[in-house]
mmCIF file of C-alpha atoms in Angstrom:
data_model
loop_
_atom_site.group_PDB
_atom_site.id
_atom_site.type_symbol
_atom_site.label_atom_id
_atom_site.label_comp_id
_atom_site.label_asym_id
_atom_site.label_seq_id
_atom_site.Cartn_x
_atom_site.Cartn_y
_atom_site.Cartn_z
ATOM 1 C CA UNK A 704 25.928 -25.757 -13.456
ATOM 2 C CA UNK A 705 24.862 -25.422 -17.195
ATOM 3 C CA UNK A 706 23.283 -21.997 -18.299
ATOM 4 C CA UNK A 707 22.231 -20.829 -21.095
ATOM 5 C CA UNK A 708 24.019 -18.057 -22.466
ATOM 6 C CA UNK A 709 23.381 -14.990 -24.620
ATOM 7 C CA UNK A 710 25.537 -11.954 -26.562
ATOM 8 C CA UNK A 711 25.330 -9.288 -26.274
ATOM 9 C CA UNK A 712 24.351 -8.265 -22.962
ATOM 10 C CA UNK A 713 23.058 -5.066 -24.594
ATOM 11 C CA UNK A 714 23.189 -3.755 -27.945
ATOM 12 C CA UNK A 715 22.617 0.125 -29.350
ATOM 13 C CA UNK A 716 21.215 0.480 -33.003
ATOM 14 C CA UNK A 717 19.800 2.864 -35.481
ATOM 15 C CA UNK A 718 16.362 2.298 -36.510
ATOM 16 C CA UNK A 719 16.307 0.276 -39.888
ATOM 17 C CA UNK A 720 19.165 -1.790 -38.962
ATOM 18 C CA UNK A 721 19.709 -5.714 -38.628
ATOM 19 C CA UNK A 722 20.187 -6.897 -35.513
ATOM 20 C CA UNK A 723 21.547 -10.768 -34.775
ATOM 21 C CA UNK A 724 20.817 -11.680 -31.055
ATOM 22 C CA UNK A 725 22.986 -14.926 -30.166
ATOM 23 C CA UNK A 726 22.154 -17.658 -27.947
ATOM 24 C CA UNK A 727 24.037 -20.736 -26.979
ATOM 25 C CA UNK A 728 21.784 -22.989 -25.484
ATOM 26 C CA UNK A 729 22.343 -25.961 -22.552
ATOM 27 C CA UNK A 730 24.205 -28.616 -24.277
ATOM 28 C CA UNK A 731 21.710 -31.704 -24.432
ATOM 29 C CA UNK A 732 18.673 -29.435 -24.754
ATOM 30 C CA UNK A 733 16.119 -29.888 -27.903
ATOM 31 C CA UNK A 734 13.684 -27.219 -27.756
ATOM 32 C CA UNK A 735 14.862 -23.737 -27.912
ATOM 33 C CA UNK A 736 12.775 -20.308 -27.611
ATOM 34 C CA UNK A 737 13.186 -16.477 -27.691
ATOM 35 C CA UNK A 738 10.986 -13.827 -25.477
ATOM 36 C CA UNK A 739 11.074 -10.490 -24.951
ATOM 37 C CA UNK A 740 10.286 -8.484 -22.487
ATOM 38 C CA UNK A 741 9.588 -4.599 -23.174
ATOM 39 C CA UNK A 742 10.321 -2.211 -20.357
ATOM 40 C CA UNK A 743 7.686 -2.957 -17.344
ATOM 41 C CA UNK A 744 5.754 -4.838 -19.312
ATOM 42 C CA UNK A 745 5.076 -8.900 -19.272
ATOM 43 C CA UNK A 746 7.214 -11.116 -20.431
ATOM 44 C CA UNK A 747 6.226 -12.393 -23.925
ATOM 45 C CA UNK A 748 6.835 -15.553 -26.204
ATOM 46 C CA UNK A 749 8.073 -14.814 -29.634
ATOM 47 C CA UNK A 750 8.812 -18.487 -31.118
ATOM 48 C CA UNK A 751 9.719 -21.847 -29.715
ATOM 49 C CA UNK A 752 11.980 -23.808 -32.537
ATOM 50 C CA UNK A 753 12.275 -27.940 -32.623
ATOM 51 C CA UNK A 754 14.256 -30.007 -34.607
ATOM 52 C CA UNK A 755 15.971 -27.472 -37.133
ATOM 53 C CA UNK A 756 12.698 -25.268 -37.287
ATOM 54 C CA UNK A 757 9.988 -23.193 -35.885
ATOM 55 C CA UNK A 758 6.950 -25.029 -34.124
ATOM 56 C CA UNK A 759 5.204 -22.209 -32.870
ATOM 57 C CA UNK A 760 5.184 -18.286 -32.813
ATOM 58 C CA UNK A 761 3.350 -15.405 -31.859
ATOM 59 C CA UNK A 762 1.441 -12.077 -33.654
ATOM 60 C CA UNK A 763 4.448 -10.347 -32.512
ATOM 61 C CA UNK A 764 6.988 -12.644 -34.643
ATOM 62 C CA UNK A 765 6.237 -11.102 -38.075
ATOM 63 C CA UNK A 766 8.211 -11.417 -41.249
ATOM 64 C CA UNK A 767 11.025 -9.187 -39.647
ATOM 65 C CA UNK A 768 11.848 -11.690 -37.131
ATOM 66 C CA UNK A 769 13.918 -15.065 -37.969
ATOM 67 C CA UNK A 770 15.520 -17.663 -36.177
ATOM 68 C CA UNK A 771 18.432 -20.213 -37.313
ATOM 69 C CA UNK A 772 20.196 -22.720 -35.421
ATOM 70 C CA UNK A 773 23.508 -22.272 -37.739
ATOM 71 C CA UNK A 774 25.570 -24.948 -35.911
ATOM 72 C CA UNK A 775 25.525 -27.653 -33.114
ATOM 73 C CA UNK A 776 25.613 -25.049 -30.789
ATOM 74 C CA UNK A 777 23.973 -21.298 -31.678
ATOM 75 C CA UNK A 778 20.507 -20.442 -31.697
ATOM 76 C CA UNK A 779 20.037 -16.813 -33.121
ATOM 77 C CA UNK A 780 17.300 -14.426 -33.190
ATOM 78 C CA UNK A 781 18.029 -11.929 -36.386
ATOM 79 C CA UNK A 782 15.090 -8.537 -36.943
ATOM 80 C CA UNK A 783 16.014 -7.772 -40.423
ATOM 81 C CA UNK A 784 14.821 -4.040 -40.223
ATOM 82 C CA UNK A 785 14.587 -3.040 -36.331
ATOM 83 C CA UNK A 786 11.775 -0.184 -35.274
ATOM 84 C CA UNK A 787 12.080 1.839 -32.307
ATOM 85 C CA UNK A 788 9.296 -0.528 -30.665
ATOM 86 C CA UNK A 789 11.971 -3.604 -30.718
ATOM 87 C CA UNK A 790 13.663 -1.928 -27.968
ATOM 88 C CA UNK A 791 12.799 -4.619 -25.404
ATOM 89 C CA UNK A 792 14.910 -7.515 -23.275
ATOM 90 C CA UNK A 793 15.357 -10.522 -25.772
ATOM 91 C CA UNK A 794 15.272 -13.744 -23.475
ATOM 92 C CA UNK A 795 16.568 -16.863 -24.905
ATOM 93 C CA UNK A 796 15.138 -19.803 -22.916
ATOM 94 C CA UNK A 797 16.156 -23.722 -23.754
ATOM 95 C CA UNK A 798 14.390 -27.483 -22.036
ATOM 96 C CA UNK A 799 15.338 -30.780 -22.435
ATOM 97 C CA UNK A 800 13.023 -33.146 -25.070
ATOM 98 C CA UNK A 801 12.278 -35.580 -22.237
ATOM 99 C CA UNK A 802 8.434 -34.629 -21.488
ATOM 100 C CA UNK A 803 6.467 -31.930 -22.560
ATOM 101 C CA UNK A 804 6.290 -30.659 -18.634
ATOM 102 C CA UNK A 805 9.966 -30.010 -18.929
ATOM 103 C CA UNK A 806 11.203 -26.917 -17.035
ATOM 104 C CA UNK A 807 12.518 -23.526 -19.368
ATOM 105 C CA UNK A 808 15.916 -22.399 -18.368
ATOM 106 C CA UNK A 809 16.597 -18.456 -19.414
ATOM 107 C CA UNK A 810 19.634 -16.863 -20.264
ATOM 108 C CA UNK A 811 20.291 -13.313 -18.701
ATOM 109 C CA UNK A 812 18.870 -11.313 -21.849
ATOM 110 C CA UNK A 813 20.057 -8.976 -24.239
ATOM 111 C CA UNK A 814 18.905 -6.027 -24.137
ATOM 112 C CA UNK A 815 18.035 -3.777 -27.513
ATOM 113 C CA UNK A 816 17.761 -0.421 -27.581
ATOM 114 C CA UNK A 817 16.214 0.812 -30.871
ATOM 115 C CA UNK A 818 17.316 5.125 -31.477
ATOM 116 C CA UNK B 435 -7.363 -16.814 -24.281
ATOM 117 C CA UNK B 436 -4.878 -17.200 -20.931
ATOM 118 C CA UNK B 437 -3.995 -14.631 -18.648
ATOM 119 C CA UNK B 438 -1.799 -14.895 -15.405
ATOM 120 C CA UNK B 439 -2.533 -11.967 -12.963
ATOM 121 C CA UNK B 440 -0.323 -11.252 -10.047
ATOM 122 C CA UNK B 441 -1.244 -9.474 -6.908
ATOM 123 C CA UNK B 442 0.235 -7.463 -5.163
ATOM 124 C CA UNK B 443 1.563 -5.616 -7.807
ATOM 125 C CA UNK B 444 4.286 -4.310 -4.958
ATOM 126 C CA UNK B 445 5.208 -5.809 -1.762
ATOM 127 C CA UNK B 446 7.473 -4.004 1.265
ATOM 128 C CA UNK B 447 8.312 -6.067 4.519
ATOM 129 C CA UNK B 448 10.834 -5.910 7.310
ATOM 130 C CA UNK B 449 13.163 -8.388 6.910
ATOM 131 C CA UNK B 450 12.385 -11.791 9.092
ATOM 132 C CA UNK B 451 8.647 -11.329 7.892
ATOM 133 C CA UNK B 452 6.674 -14.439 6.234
ATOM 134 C CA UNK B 453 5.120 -13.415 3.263
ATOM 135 C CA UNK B 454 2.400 -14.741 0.219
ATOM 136 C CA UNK B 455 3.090 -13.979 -3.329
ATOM 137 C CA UNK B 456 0.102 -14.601 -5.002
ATOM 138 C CA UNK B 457 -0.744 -15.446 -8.923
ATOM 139 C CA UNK B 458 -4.377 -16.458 -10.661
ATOM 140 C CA UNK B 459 -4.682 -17.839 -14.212
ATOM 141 C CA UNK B 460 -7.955 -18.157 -16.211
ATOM 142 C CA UNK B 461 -7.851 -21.395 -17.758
ATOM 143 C CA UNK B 462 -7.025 -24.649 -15.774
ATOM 144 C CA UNK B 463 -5.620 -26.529 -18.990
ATOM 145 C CA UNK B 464 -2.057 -26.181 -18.187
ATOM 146 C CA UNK B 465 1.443 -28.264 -18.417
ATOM 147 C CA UNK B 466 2.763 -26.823 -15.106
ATOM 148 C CA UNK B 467 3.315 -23.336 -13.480
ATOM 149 C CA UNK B 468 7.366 -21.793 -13.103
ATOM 150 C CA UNK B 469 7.955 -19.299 -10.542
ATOM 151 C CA UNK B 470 10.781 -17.071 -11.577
ATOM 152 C CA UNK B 471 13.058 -14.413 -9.518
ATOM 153 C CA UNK B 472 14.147 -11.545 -11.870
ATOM 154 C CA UNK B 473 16.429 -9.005 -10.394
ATOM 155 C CA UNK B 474 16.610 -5.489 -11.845
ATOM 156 C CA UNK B 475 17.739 -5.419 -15.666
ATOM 157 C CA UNK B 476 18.652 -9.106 -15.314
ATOM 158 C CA UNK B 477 17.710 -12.819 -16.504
ATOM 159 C CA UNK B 478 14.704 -15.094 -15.455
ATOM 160 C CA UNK B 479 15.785 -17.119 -12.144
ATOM 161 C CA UNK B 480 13.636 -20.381 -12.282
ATOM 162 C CA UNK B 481 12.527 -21.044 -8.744
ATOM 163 C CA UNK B 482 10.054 -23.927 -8.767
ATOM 164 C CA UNK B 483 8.118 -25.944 -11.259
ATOM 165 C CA UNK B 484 4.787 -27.509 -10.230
ATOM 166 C CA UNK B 485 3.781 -29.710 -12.427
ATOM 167 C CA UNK B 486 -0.232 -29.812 -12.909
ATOM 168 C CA UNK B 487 -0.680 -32.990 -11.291
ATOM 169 C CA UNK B 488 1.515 -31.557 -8.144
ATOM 170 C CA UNK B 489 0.048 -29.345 -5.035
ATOM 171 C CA UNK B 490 2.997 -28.281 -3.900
ATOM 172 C CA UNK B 491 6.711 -27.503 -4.392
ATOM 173 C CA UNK B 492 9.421 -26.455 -1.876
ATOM 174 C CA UNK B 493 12.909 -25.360 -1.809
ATOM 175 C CA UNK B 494 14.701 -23.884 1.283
ATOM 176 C CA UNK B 495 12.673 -21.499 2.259
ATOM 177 C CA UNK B 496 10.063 -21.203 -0.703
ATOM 178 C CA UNK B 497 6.966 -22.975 -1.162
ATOM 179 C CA UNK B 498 4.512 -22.762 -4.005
ATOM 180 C CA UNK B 499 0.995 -24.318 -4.084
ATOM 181 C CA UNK B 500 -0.981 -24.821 -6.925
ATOM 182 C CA UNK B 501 -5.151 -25.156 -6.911
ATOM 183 C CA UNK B 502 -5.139 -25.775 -10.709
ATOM 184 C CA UNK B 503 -9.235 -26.364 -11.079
ATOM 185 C CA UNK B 504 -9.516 -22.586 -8.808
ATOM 186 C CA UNK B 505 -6.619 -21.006 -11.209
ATOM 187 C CA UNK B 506 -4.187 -19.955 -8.405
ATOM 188 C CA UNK B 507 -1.064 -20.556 -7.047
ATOM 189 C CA UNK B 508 0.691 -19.125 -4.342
ATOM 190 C CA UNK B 509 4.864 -18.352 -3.603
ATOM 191 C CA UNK B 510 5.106 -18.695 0.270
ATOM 192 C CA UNK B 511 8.791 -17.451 0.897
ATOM 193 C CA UNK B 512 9.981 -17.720 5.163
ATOM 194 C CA UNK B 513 11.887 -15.419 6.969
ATOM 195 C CA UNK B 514 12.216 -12.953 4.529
ATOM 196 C CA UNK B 515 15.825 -11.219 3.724
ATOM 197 C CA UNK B 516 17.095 -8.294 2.307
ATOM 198 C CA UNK B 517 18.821 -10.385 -0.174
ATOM 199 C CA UNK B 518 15.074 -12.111 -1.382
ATOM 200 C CA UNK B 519 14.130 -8.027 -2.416
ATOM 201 C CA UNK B 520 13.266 -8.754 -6.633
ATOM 202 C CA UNK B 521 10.920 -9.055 -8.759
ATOM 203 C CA UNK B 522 8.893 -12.700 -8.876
ATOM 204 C CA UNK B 523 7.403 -13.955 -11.794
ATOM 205 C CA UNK B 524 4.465 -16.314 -12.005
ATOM 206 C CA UNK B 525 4.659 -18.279 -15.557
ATOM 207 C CA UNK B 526 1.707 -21.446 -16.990
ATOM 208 C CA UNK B 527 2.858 -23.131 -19.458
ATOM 209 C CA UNK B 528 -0.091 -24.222 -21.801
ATOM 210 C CA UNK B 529 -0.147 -26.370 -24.599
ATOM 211 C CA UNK B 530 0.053 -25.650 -28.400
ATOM 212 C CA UNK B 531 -2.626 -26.800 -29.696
ATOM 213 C CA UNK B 532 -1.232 -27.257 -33.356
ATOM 214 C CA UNK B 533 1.584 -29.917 -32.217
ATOM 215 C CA UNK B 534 3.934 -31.206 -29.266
ATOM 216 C CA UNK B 535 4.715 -27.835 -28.371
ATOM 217 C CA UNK B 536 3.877 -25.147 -25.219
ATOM 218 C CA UNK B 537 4.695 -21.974 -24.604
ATOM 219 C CA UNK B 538 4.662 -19.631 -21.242
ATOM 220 C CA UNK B 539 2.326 -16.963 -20.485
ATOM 221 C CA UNK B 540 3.751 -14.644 -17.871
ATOM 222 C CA UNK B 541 2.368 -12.380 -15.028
ATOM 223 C CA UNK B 542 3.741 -8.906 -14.639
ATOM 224 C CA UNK B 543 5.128 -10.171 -11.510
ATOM 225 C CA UNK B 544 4.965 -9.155 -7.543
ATOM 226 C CA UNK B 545 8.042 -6.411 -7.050
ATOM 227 C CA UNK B 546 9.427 -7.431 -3.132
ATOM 228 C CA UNK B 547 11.052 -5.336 -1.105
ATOM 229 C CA UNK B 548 12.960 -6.577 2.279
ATOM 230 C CA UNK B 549 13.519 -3.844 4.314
ATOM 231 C CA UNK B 550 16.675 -4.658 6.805
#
């Protein structure tokens, strides 16, 4: 069954430092989206992207937060200069372009930890 | 603004038990509603999708109802097993009002626990 996919599973870094989250979406999906989920706390929506770029995002996806879809098949999630309130679960989610009632698939998350 | 509110916030039963998961939203304008299973430190499981013109979904042994004009739906899951023990998410997904586009807004989800 097709699944989306993420790397890393879980990623260490110093505070200040650019992180790339990767994502590899299901294969005939157009609308692509990243969420994050801090420990115990509700899942959140950072940005949905369509058609090579972003159609919506949230307060939380500041100027230290970018998405690129370098290829046919990656969808990344980059936080140029990470703080130690990053540390979170990143979800990558992907649907289909067929209706706007679509259903999300997630991949399993990568999780950031921010020292 | 939306806000999806699940009770319990923690659930124990003995295994074999029928159970209600239960989730509330404020505003009825929604796409559809995902239930999700999330196990410790892992993904988002979708479960069901209810679309907003739909009452009801059902797989094996989960149903979920939706009441979309009262703002509730409810994850009825039979003969509960050890194996169902996870967290369950209740997600609407509303529309974007600037374009095409919708986003979820999650619960903090109903923690089960099966007890053999």
């Amino acid at each position: 069954e097709p699944e989306v996919t993420q790397t890393p599973s879980h990623q260490v870094t110093q505070m200040g430092q650019e992180v790339i989250l990767r994502c590899v979406p299901i294969s005939n999906h157009l609308y692509f989206y990243w969420y994050r989920q801090i420990l115990g706390q509700k899942v959140e929506f950072l940005v949905s992207f369509y058609n090579n770029e972003i159609s919506e995002k949230s307060e939380i996806f500041d100027d230290q937060f970018s998405v690129e879809r370098p290829d046919g098949s990656n969808f990344t999630l980059k936080i140029r200069s990470t703080k130690l309130e990053d540390s979170a679960m990143y979800f990558c989610a992907s649907r289909t372009g067929i209706s706007n009632t679509g259903e999300l698939f997630f991949g399993e998350g990568s999780r950031l930890t921010v020292l | 603004k939306q806000e999806v509110t699940q009770i319990p916030a923690a659930l124990s039963v003995p295994e074999g038990e029928n159970l209600v998961l239960n989730c509330s939203f404020t505003d009825s304008a929604i796409y559809n509603l995902q239930w999700f299973r999330q196990d410790p430190g892992k993904g988002l499981t979708s479960l069901l999708l209810i679309q907003s013109s739909q009452r009801e979904q059902t797989s094996g042994r989960l149903n979920a109802s939706l009441d979309k004009s009262s703002g509730r739906s409810t994850l009825y899951i039979a003969a509960s097993q050890p194996g169902d023990s996870a967290t369950y998410l209740c997600a609407v997904r509303i529309p974007n009002y600037g374009g095409s586009q919708g986003n979820l807004i999650f619960g903090k989800g109903t923690k089960l626990s099966v007890k053999p």
